[in-house]
Amino acid sequence: MKHGCEHNKSDRKQFLKSQVLPERCQHFIGGRYLDSSSGESFKKTLSAYNESWFEVAVGGAPEIDLAVKAAEKAAAGPWSRATATDRAKLLHRIGDLIEANVETFALAESLDTGKPYSETRNGDIPRSAQNFHFFGDLAAHQSFETWIGDDGSHHTSIREPLGVTGLITPWNLPLYLATWKLAPAIAQGNTIILKPAELTPLSATLLCELLNEAGVPEGVVNVVHGFGAKSAGEALVRHPGVKAISFTGETTTGSAIMRDAADSLKKLSFELGGKGASVIFEDADLDLAVPTACRAAFRNQGQICLAGSRLIVHEKIAPQVIDRLLACVKKIKIGDPLDDATTMGALIANDHRDKVAAFVDHARTSGAGEILCGGKIPASLGEQLANGAFYEPTVIAGVAQNSRLIQEEIFGPVLTVQTFKTAEEAIALTSGVPYGLSCSVYTRDGALAQKFARSVRMGMVWINGWFIRDLHTAFGGMKRSGIGREGGRHSLDFFSEYKTITTAATGSSQSASVES
Ligand code: NDP
């Protein structure tokens, strides 16, 4: 892989075009790149420039079937004898290779998603490498449970691979979320078929080069591109040879997958939508709370499941919090994702940008709230970006709890503001949405913070912070935000089957009766 540490954004484009981008993102099956049997492909649009620089193969049932066969063959081969130490070494090698190519991956990911290079270079890509190192360490140190029964019998529960597992990932953190599933699936000795989002096929395609370089046996990891419903995604979910699906994406897609997986009774893990909140109490340290809440709302153009897309603030401090917030928003620099100075890039696609804009228009036309800043497509970004999927960071105050803006996931740079008088009211506002993924609370009162954290219906609560993750801990949401948890042993549990082996006590009456 070519290394990509270029000096300025025009060099970066040239470098990507001439040395990184494939002509076509092909499927990776059985260790080889190939096109669809139908020859079908589509032109990928780069959302910042509204231009197409490469094509993507569109897979379907034939490619999924081919990938399942390759994965089954690999599962029956030498991979089945790889030890935990072998798998751990492999994971570390992949992590090292991503680190060695961090700039190339970061540039490719920024180009594909429209998100700022500073985020992919310092966040998404190093964290993708870390996923492999983390699960490499964990895989090497797994222990099994053993009991001695009262009668002297000996019981050991071991974990075995599930077999062929399907991973379906979204476009907002493409490599990070793919590796978050790939690493534990490999750690547990499975074989894998990854279906990346059709909007972001690039980093998964580039990763396959590194998998070969790291020595991942052919067929252990396969990548099939294509769409979701009635395409590669659905074919993967319906295939009887696939034992489990780990899915991250929209809640409605989760429901469709659950229906399609029912006939073959697959094991499922769902990380779905979110509607997070930043809740600021009267005694909070505003120097910490306001910039963090601003970042929580607008990082990755607000396209993060954990985004704090609702600001819920004590009414006494609301005016000063809003003033400070608007000052923070003013500092956001919208521009070319490949430019180092950019802090807000393009949304994933123009039609997604239009969906986001429709929420703001609803606020504008129905009087659902007062638009304090933003609320439009930015002007004068220059000729190259003129047709890109950009939208200004938008703050809307005075929104009622039952408004669509509060109840639905907007997944864009839109922050609503609501006020409260009492802790009970803050808790009710925070929990009063269909989602239950995450929220942040800002206060200097430790007891209040704990009471708040224990009371809200959210899978993850940060006290005086946002998006602070330790990979050992459970990641996931309540209500319509998901089923199951990922992270640390939760991921290792999902990607394995328990088997309990019991040895009867020598000379026990039961062993005697079995023998006779
Ligand atoms: P989607 O649900 O639209 O797509 C996710 C993946 O599922 C894509 O690969 C998609 O393929 C595929 N897919 C779509 N329909 C089907 C189907 N019927 N069967 C099988 N696969 C299918 O989500 P987005 O890509 O739009 O991602 C944004 C969503 O992801 C947001 O709701 C966000 O909150 C959520 N998310 C949740 C996270 C969490 O941890 N809880 C983390 C990150 C995001 P294709 O794109 O080709 O159609």
XYZ file of C-alpha atoms and ligand atoms in Angstrom:
564
model
C 0.000 0.000 0.000
C 1.268 3.476 -0.851
C 1.942 5.791 2.078
C 0.084 9.072 1.987
C 1.655 11.897 3.914
C 1.065 14.708 1.436
C 1.495 18.407 2.072
C -1.625 20.125 0.865
C -5.092 19.234 -0.234
C -4.457 19.329 -3.992
C -1.471 16.971 -3.578
C -3.684 14.765 -1.480
C -6.321 14.506 -4.191
C -3.656 13.698 -6.753
C -2.135 11.080 -4.471
C -5.542 9.455 -3.879
C -6.455 9.500 -7.565
C -3.172 8.241 -8.891
C -2.009 5.824 -6.221
C -4.752 4.794 -3.807
C -8.136 4.574 -5.481
C -8.930 1.345 -7.232
C -10.690 1.667 -10.579
C -13.452 -0.323 -8.968
C -14.051 -1.533 -5.408
C -14.320 -5.258 -6.048
C -15.492 -8.010 -3.746
C -12.811 -9.863 -1.791
C -13.709 -13.551 -1.689
C -11.386 -16.440 -0.859
C -8.422 -14.049 -0.728
C -8.989 -12.657 -4.251
C -10.566 -9.496 -5.648
C -13.391 -10.139 -8.107
C -16.357 -8.512 -9.838
C -19.990 -9.555 -9.601
C -21.101 -12.370 -11.870
C -23.662 -9.945 -13.326
C -20.917 -7.398 -14.021
C -23.082 -4.822 -12.229
C -21.432 -1.831 -10.566
C -22.334 1.737 -9.647
C -20.469 5.022 -9.572
C -19.708 6.143 -6.043
C -20.376 9.845 -5.463
C -17.915 11.720 -3.269
C -20.259 13.868 -1.253
C -17.920 16.842 -0.711
C -17.314 17.369 -4.423
C -20.433 15.705 -5.872
C -18.103 13.860 -8.243
C -17.464 10.201 -9.022
C -13.879 8.980 -9.046
C -14.378 5.202 -8.882
C -16.981 2.450 -9.194
C -18.221 -0.190 -6.778
C -19.215 -3.754 -7.660
C -22.810 -4.580 -6.696
C -23.008 -8.043 -5.184
C -26.106 -10.111 -4.622
C -27.102 -13.672 -3.745
C -24.482 -15.288 -6.074
C -21.586 -13.375 -4.470
C -22.862 -14.055 -0.959
C -23.141 -17.738 -1.799
C -19.601 -17.747 -3.161
C -18.363 -15.990 -0.027
C -20.192 -18.468 2.255
C -18.557 -21.369 0.396
C -15.112 -19.733 0.728
C -15.744 -19.067 4.435
C -16.956 -22.647 5.059
C -13.894 -24.046 3.286
C -11.612 -21.827 5.370
C -13.410 -22.836 8.579
C -12.730 -26.508 7.823
C -9.064 -25.933 6.949
C -5.951 -25.008 8.950
C -7.810 -22.010 10.460
C -9.728 -24.490 12.640
C -6.422 -25.473 14.248
C -5.127 -21.916 14.798
C -4.549 -21.408 18.516
C -5.614 -18.365 20.509
C -1.967 -17.246 20.400
C -1.854 -17.615 16.594
C -5.012 -15.549 16.258
C -3.727 -12.916 18.686
C -0.492 -12.543 16.685
C -2.500 -12.164 13.491
C -4.660 -9.452 15.041
C -1.597 -7.525 16.196
C -0.064 -7.802 12.712
C -3.198 -6.300 11.152
C -3.184 -3.508 13.759
C 0.490 -2.771 13.006
C -0.189 -2.623 9.265
C -3.046 -0.164 9.707
C -0.770 2.002 11.857
C 1.921 1.884 9.180
C -0.633 3.118 6.621
C -2.570 5.514 8.818
C -2.353 8.548 6.507
C -3.465 6.606 3.452
C -6.447 5.145 5.262
C -7.335 8.512 6.793
C -7.256 10.303 3.426
C -9.300 7.545 1.773
C -11.855 7.538 4.593
C -12.210 11.335 4.497
C -12.668 11.265 0.748
C -15.270 8.482 0.967
C -17.296 9.926 3.867
C -16.714 13.693 3.564
C -15.550 13.903 7.196
C -12.511 16.032 8.155
C -9.054 14.487 7.742
C -8.148 15.687 11.257
C -10.833 13.309 12.607
C -9.911 10.289 10.497
C -6.154 10.832 11.007
C -6.345 11.318 14.772
C -9.524 9.380 15.611
C -11.154 6.813 13.347
C -8.080 5.155 11.830
C -5.808 4.913 14.914
C -8.836 3.590 16.796
C -9.404 0.988 14.080
C -5.838 -0.256 14.588
C -6.462 -0.227 18.331
C -9.481 -2.524 17.875
C -7.145 -5.217 16.519
C -4.551 -4.728 19.260
C -7.187 -4.717 21.981
C -8.881 -7.933 20.861
C -5.456 -9.454 20.141
C -4.554 -8.978 23.801
C -7.943 -10.164 24.993
C -7.892 -13.258 22.748
C -4.540 -14.308 24.115
C -5.725 -14.098 27.709
C -9.115 -15.793 27.609
C -9.697 -18.325 30.303
C -12.455 -20.888 30.647
C -14.779 -21.608 33.548
C -14.205 -24.802 35.488
C -16.174 -26.273 38.395
C -15.794 -29.355 40.525
C -19.281 -30.695 41.312
C -20.287 -31.906 44.799
C -19.994 -35.473 43.547
C -16.466 -34.864 42.259
C -17.511 -34.459 38.614
C -15.411 -32.065 36.562
C -17.120 -29.377 34.432
C -15.445 -27.047 31.947
C -17.225 -24.505 29.746
C -15.196 -23.683 26.685
C -15.966 -21.308 23.843
C -16.029 -22.466 20.247
C -16.333 -20.417 17.044
C -19.825 -19.910 15.619
C -18.682 -20.665 12.072
C -19.538 -18.257 9.250
C -20.552 -14.868 10.672
C -22.036 -11.883 8.831
C -21.081 -8.293 9.656
C -23.187 -5.424 8.307
C -21.870 -1.928 8.913
C -23.014 1.679 8.340
C -21.338 4.620 6.617
C -20.707 6.999 9.493
C -17.540 5.372 10.929
C -16.786 2.835 8.203
C -13.417 1.337 9.114
C -13.829 1.844 12.831
C -17.141 -0.010 13.030
C -16.061 -2.762 10.629
C -12.912 -3.457 12.663
C -14.872 -3.280 15.930
C -16.681 -6.412 14.716
C -13.947 -8.016 12.604
C -11.372 -8.142 15.398
C -13.461 -10.104 17.960
C -14.875 -12.349 15.205
C -11.312 -13.268 14.169
C -10.216 -13.527 17.806
C -12.813 -16.247 18.354
C -11.786 -18.235 15.286
C -14.803 -17.540 13.074
C -14.834 -16.972 9.347
C -16.409 -13.752 8.208
C -18.386 -12.020 5.481
C -18.426 -8.233 5.787
C -21.022 -6.143 3.932
C -19.957 -2.497 4.225
C -22.419 0.331 3.533
C -22.654 0.951 -0.175
C -21.946 4.637 0.438
C -18.523 3.891 1.971
C -16.838 0.884 0.347
C -13.284 2.226 0.161
C -11.593 1.541 3.495
C -12.899 -2.049 3.649
C -11.523 -2.647 0.143
C -8.122 -1.245 1.121
C -8.122 -3.277 4.323
C -8.302 -6.511 2.310
C -4.826 -5.772 0.884
C -3.507 -5.651 4.424
C -5.310 -8.842 5.438
C -3.411 -10.689 2.712
C -0.171 -8.982 3.767
C -0.761 -9.930 7.414
C -1.213 -13.578 6.423
C -4.934 -13.985 7.112
C -5.700 -17.341 5.446
C -7.831 -17.054 2.312
C -11.553 -17.253 2.956
C -11.289 -16.283 6.630
C -12.375 -12.700 5.863
C -14.510 -11.952 2.807
C -15.980 -8.614 1.755
C -19.053 -8.379 -0.457
C -20.176 -4.951 -1.660
C -23.716 -4.081 -2.595
C -26.893 -2.561 -1.273
C -29.029 -3.610 1.705
C -32.596 -4.668 0.971
C -33.024 -7.057 -1.996
C -29.256 -7.035 -2.502
C -26.079 -8.270 -0.812
C -27.236 -7.289 2.705
C -30.498 -9.188 2.578
C -28.855 -12.188 0.849
C -26.305 -12.358 3.675
C -28.994 -12.244 6.346
C -31.106 -14.915 4.633
C -28.277 -17.342 3.794
C -28.697 -20.555 5.835
C -24.925 -21.053 6.020
C -24.456 -17.839 8.015
C -24.778 -18.466 11.746
C -24.874 -14.934 13.146
C -25.316 -11.327 12.098
C -23.691 -8.429 13.906
C -25.379 -5.291 12.602
C -24.881 -1.584 13.180
C -27.286 0.798 11.488
C -30.764 2.243 11.575
C -33.460 0.889 13.853
C -35.863 0.143 10.969
C -33.127 -1.842 9.198
C -32.650 -3.821 12.414
C -36.340 -4.802 12.317
C -36.039 -5.939 8.670
C -32.943 -7.990 9.486
C -34.687 -9.620 12.439
C -37.565 -10.686 10.171
C -35.230 -11.995 7.447
C -33.064 -13.883 9.954
C -36.024 -15.619 11.617
C -36.252 -18.629 9.289
C -32.629 -19.614 9.803
C -32.712 -18.654 13.530
C -29.519 -16.638 13.486
C -27.811 -15.200 16.519
C -28.192 -11.397 16.306
C -26.473 -8.364 17.774
C -27.923 -4.926 16.995
C -26.378 -1.487 17.535
C -29.070 0.883 16.293
C -30.030 4.545 16.280
C -29.640 7.076 19.068
C -30.973 10.383 20.324
C -28.401 11.424 22.889
C -28.523 14.440 25.172
C -26.094 16.758 26.937
C -27.702 17.738 30.232
C -26.215 20.755 32.021
C -27.108 21.433 35.656
C -26.909 24.869 37.320
C -23.628 24.099 39.136
C -21.797 22.692 36.097
C -18.332 23.807 35.009
C -19.403 25.618 31.864
C -15.832 25.898 30.535
C -15.976 22.113 30.258
C -19.662 21.495 29.595
C -20.352 23.888 26.723
C -17.412 23.072 24.393
C -17.916 19.357 25.065
C -21.643 19.594 24.333
C -20.814 21.503 21.132
C -18.408 18.761 20.041
C -20.958 16.073 20.985
C -23.518 17.703 18.702
C -21.379 18.535 15.683
C -18.465 16.088 15.439
C -18.688 14.094 12.210
C -21.391 16.568 11.069
C -23.640 15.166 13.817
C -23.616 11.732 12.145
C -22.705 9.712 15.226
C -25.098 7.359 16.997
C -23.733 8.730 20.298
C -24.191 12.376 19.266
C -25.533 14.692 21.950
C -28.151 16.072 19.578
C -30.291 17.506 22.403
C -29.043 20.132 24.847
C -31.085 20.070 28.050
C -30.060 22.937 30.312
C -31.186 24.349 33.660
C -33.374 27.381 32.949
C -31.362 29.703 35.229
C -28.157 29.287 33.233
C -29.774 28.799 29.811
C -29.045 32.340 28.476
C -25.318 32.188 29.260
C -25.027 28.577 28.058
C -26.639 29.526 24.741
C -24.331 32.552 24.330
C -21.271 30.401 24.943
C -22.614 27.655 22.678
C -23.158 30.045 19.769
C -19.600 31.335 20.238
C -18.337 27.717 20.020
C -20.391 27.051 16.886
C -18.941 30.164 15.224
C -15.459 28.633 15.478
C -16.453 25.558 13.439
C -14.718 25.731 10.063
C -16.725 24.157 7.248
C -14.707 23.137 4.220
C -12.859 20.558 2.162
C -12.556 17.346 4.205
C -8.975 16.855 2.987
C -7.900 20.250 4.340
C -6.181 20.160 7.767
C -7.994 23.301 8.929
C -11.493 21.903 8.306
C -13.473 20.959 11.420
C -16.785 20.252 9.670
C -16.875 18.453 6.349
C -19.673 17.247 4.104
C -22.575 15.018 5.081
C -22.624 11.553 3.579
C -24.801 12.420 0.558
C -26.929 15.202 -0.867
C -30.162 13.279 -0.255
C -29.181 12.753 3.385
C -28.401 16.493 3.637
C -31.898 17.169 2.233
C -33.465 14.946 4.929
C -31.611 16.915 7.599
C -32.701 20.199 6.014
C -36.336 18.974 6.006
C -36.242 18.694 9.832
C -35.016 22.276 10.084
C -37.626 23.448 7.572
C -40.250 21.747 9.732
C -39.072 23.830 12.703
C -39.131 26.933 10.537
C -42.566 26.451 8.995
C -44.446 24.868 11.900
C -42.979 27.140 14.559
C -41.613 24.054 16.355
C -38.621 26.071 17.542
C -36.494 29.181 17.070
C -33.464 28.774 14.798
C -30.587 30.492 16.617
C -27.914 29.809 14.006
C -27.358 27.866 10.793
C -30.372 26.290 9.173
C -29.069 26.515 5.613
C -26.582 25.317 3.052
C -23.382 27.360 3.506
C -22.677 29.896 0.800
C -19.290 30.607 -0.782
C -17.364 27.413 -0.124
C -15.778 27.822 -3.526
C -16.371 26.275 -6.930
C -15.093 22.780 -6.041
C -17.426 22.363 -3.085
C -20.386 24.274 -4.486
C -22.464 21.131 -5.108
C -21.236 19.205 -2.078
C -23.459 17.907 0.734
C -22.665 20.673 3.208
C -25.002 22.073 5.863
C -24.365 24.713 8.491
C -24.245 23.709 12.172
C -27.714 24.562 13.395
C -29.077 25.321 16.874
C -32.848 25.370 17.484
C -34.234 26.517 20.842
C -37.600 26.134 22.556
C -38.515 22.774 21.011
C -41.371 20.858 22.654
C -40.708 17.303 23.850
C -43.284 15.798 21.487
C -41.789 17.469 18.386
C -40.332 15.288 15.602
C -37.084 17.178 16.160
C -36.818 15.644 19.628
C -38.386 12.241 19.002
C -36.649 11.268 15.743
C -32.992 10.728 14.917
C -31.911 13.559 12.583
C -28.305 12.292 12.183
C -26.961 15.646 11.046
C -25.558 18.907 12.448
C -28.718 19.995 14.269
C -28.817 20.641 18.020
C -32.093 21.316 19.841
C -32.196 23.212 23.152
C -34.695 22.586 25.966
C -34.744 23.860 29.541
C -35.659 22.306 32.898
C -36.287 23.390 36.471
C -35.788 20.194 38.499
C -33.627 17.083 38.275
C -36.773 14.981 37.831
C -37.749 17.076 34.842
C -34.257 16.721 33.335
C -34.441 12.951 33.764
C -37.901 12.794 32.165
C -36.811 14.902 29.167
C -33.666 12.839 28.650
C -35.476 9.481 28.795
C -38.622 10.620 26.999
C -37.562 9.479 23.512
C -37.860 6.090 21.782
C -34.057 5.628 21.800
C -31.846 4.782 24.768
C -28.229 4.776 23.666
C -26.281 7.458 25.522
C -26.244 10.838 27.257
C -23.912 13.146 29.176
C -24.581 14.957 32.431
C -22.601 17.969 33.664
C -22.638 18.858 37.372
C -20.175 19.272 40.271
C -22.565 17.388 42.580
C -21.431 13.749 42.637
C -24.607 12.469 44.299
C -26.797 14.243 41.753
C -24.694 12.864 38.894
C -25.112 9.320 40.237
C -28.841 9.762 40.794
C -29.216 11.064 37.238
C -27.109 8.272 35.753
C -29.072 5.589 37.628
C -32.447 7.063 36.671
C -32.199 7.627 32.909
C -33.036 4.847 30.431
C -29.767 4.964 28.502
C -27.195 2.233 27.862
C -24.272 4.611 28.460
C -24.043 7.733 30.629
C -21.007 10.025 30.782
C -20.535 12.261 33.811
C -18.736 15.498 32.891
C -17.618 14.203 29.503
C -18.642 12.674 26.181
C -17.554 9.651 24.120
C -15.010 8.503 26.703
C -14.642 4.828 25.846
C -12.802 1.949 27.383
C -13.013 -1.018 25.037
C -13.442 -3.472 27.924
C -16.847 -2.094 28.863
C -20.312 -2.852 27.524
C -21.279 -0.719 24.527
C -24.900 -0.602 23.430
C -28.320 0.805 23.988
C -31.737 0.235 25.495
C -35.172 0.529 23.850
C -34.962 1.151 20.085
C -31.188 1.625 20.233
C -30.249 -2.008 20.108
C -30.212 -5.568 21.326
C -27.191 -6.984 23.097
C -23.881 -5.346 23.917
C -20.500 -5.163 22.225
C -17.080 -4.453 23.745
C -14.585 -6.631 25.612
C -15.995 -9.959 26.765
C -19.438 -9.054 25.402
C -18.046 -9.165 21.857
C -16.124 -12.353 22.591
C -19.322 -13.927 23.946
C -21.340 -12.914 20.901
C -18.826 -14.329 18.446
C -18.623 -17.734 20.153
C -20.717 -20.620 21.386
C -20.316 -22.076 24.856
C -19.784 -25.802 25.156
C -19.753 -27.473 28.573
C -17.761 -30.687 28.874
C -18.357 -32.748 31.999
C -16.270 -35.643 33.206
C -18.084 -37.871 35.691
C -16.307 -38.523 38.960
C -14.398 -41.786 38.854
C -16.353 -44.473 40.624
C -19.473 -42.348 41.069
C -22.789 -44.180 40.922
C -23.770 -42.223 37.790
C -20.631 -43.159 35.860
C -21.112 -46.747 36.959
C -24.727 -46.805 35.755
C -23.697 -45.349 32.362
C -21.018 -48.003 31.996
C -23.327 -50.906 32.878
P -28.640 1.630 7.520
O -29.445 0.834 8.468
O -29.325 2.286 6.384
O -27.516 0.729 6.847
C -26.585 0.002 7.633
C -26.110 -1.200 6.836
O -27.197 -2.107 6.648
C -25.620 -0.848 5.428
O -24.538 -1.682 5.113
C -26.838 -1.157 4.588
O -26.526 -1.384 3.241
C -27.351 -2.408 5.266
N -28.756 -2.716 5.018
C -29.778 -1.863 4.742
N -30.936 -2.558 4.602
C -30.645 -3.873 4.818
C -31.403 -5.073 4.808
N -32.721 -5.079 4.587
N -30.763 -6.231 5.060
C -29.456 -6.262 5.312
N -28.676 -5.156 5.313
C -29.259 -3.976 5.080
O -27.827 2.664 8.401
P -26.893 3.842 7.882
O -25.806 3.266 7.027
O -27.780 4.904 7.328
O -26.200 4.321 9.234
C -26.735 5.270 10.072
C -27.464 4.624 11.233
O -26.577 3.803 11.965
C -28.010 5.627 12.219
O -29.305 5.281 12.599
C -27.070 5.481 13.403
O -27.606 5.882 14.629
C -26.759 4.036 13.359
N -25.529 3.754 14.096
C -25.629 3.132 15.318
C -24.494 2.907 16.079
C -24.586 2.209 17.399
O -23.555 1.738 17.852
N -25.735 2.120 18.035
C -23.168 3.358 15.616
C -23.193 3.984 14.336
C -24.340 4.175 13.604
P -26.575 -0.151 2.218
O -25.981 1.002 2.893
O -25.756 -0.590 1.105
O -28.009 0.042 1.909
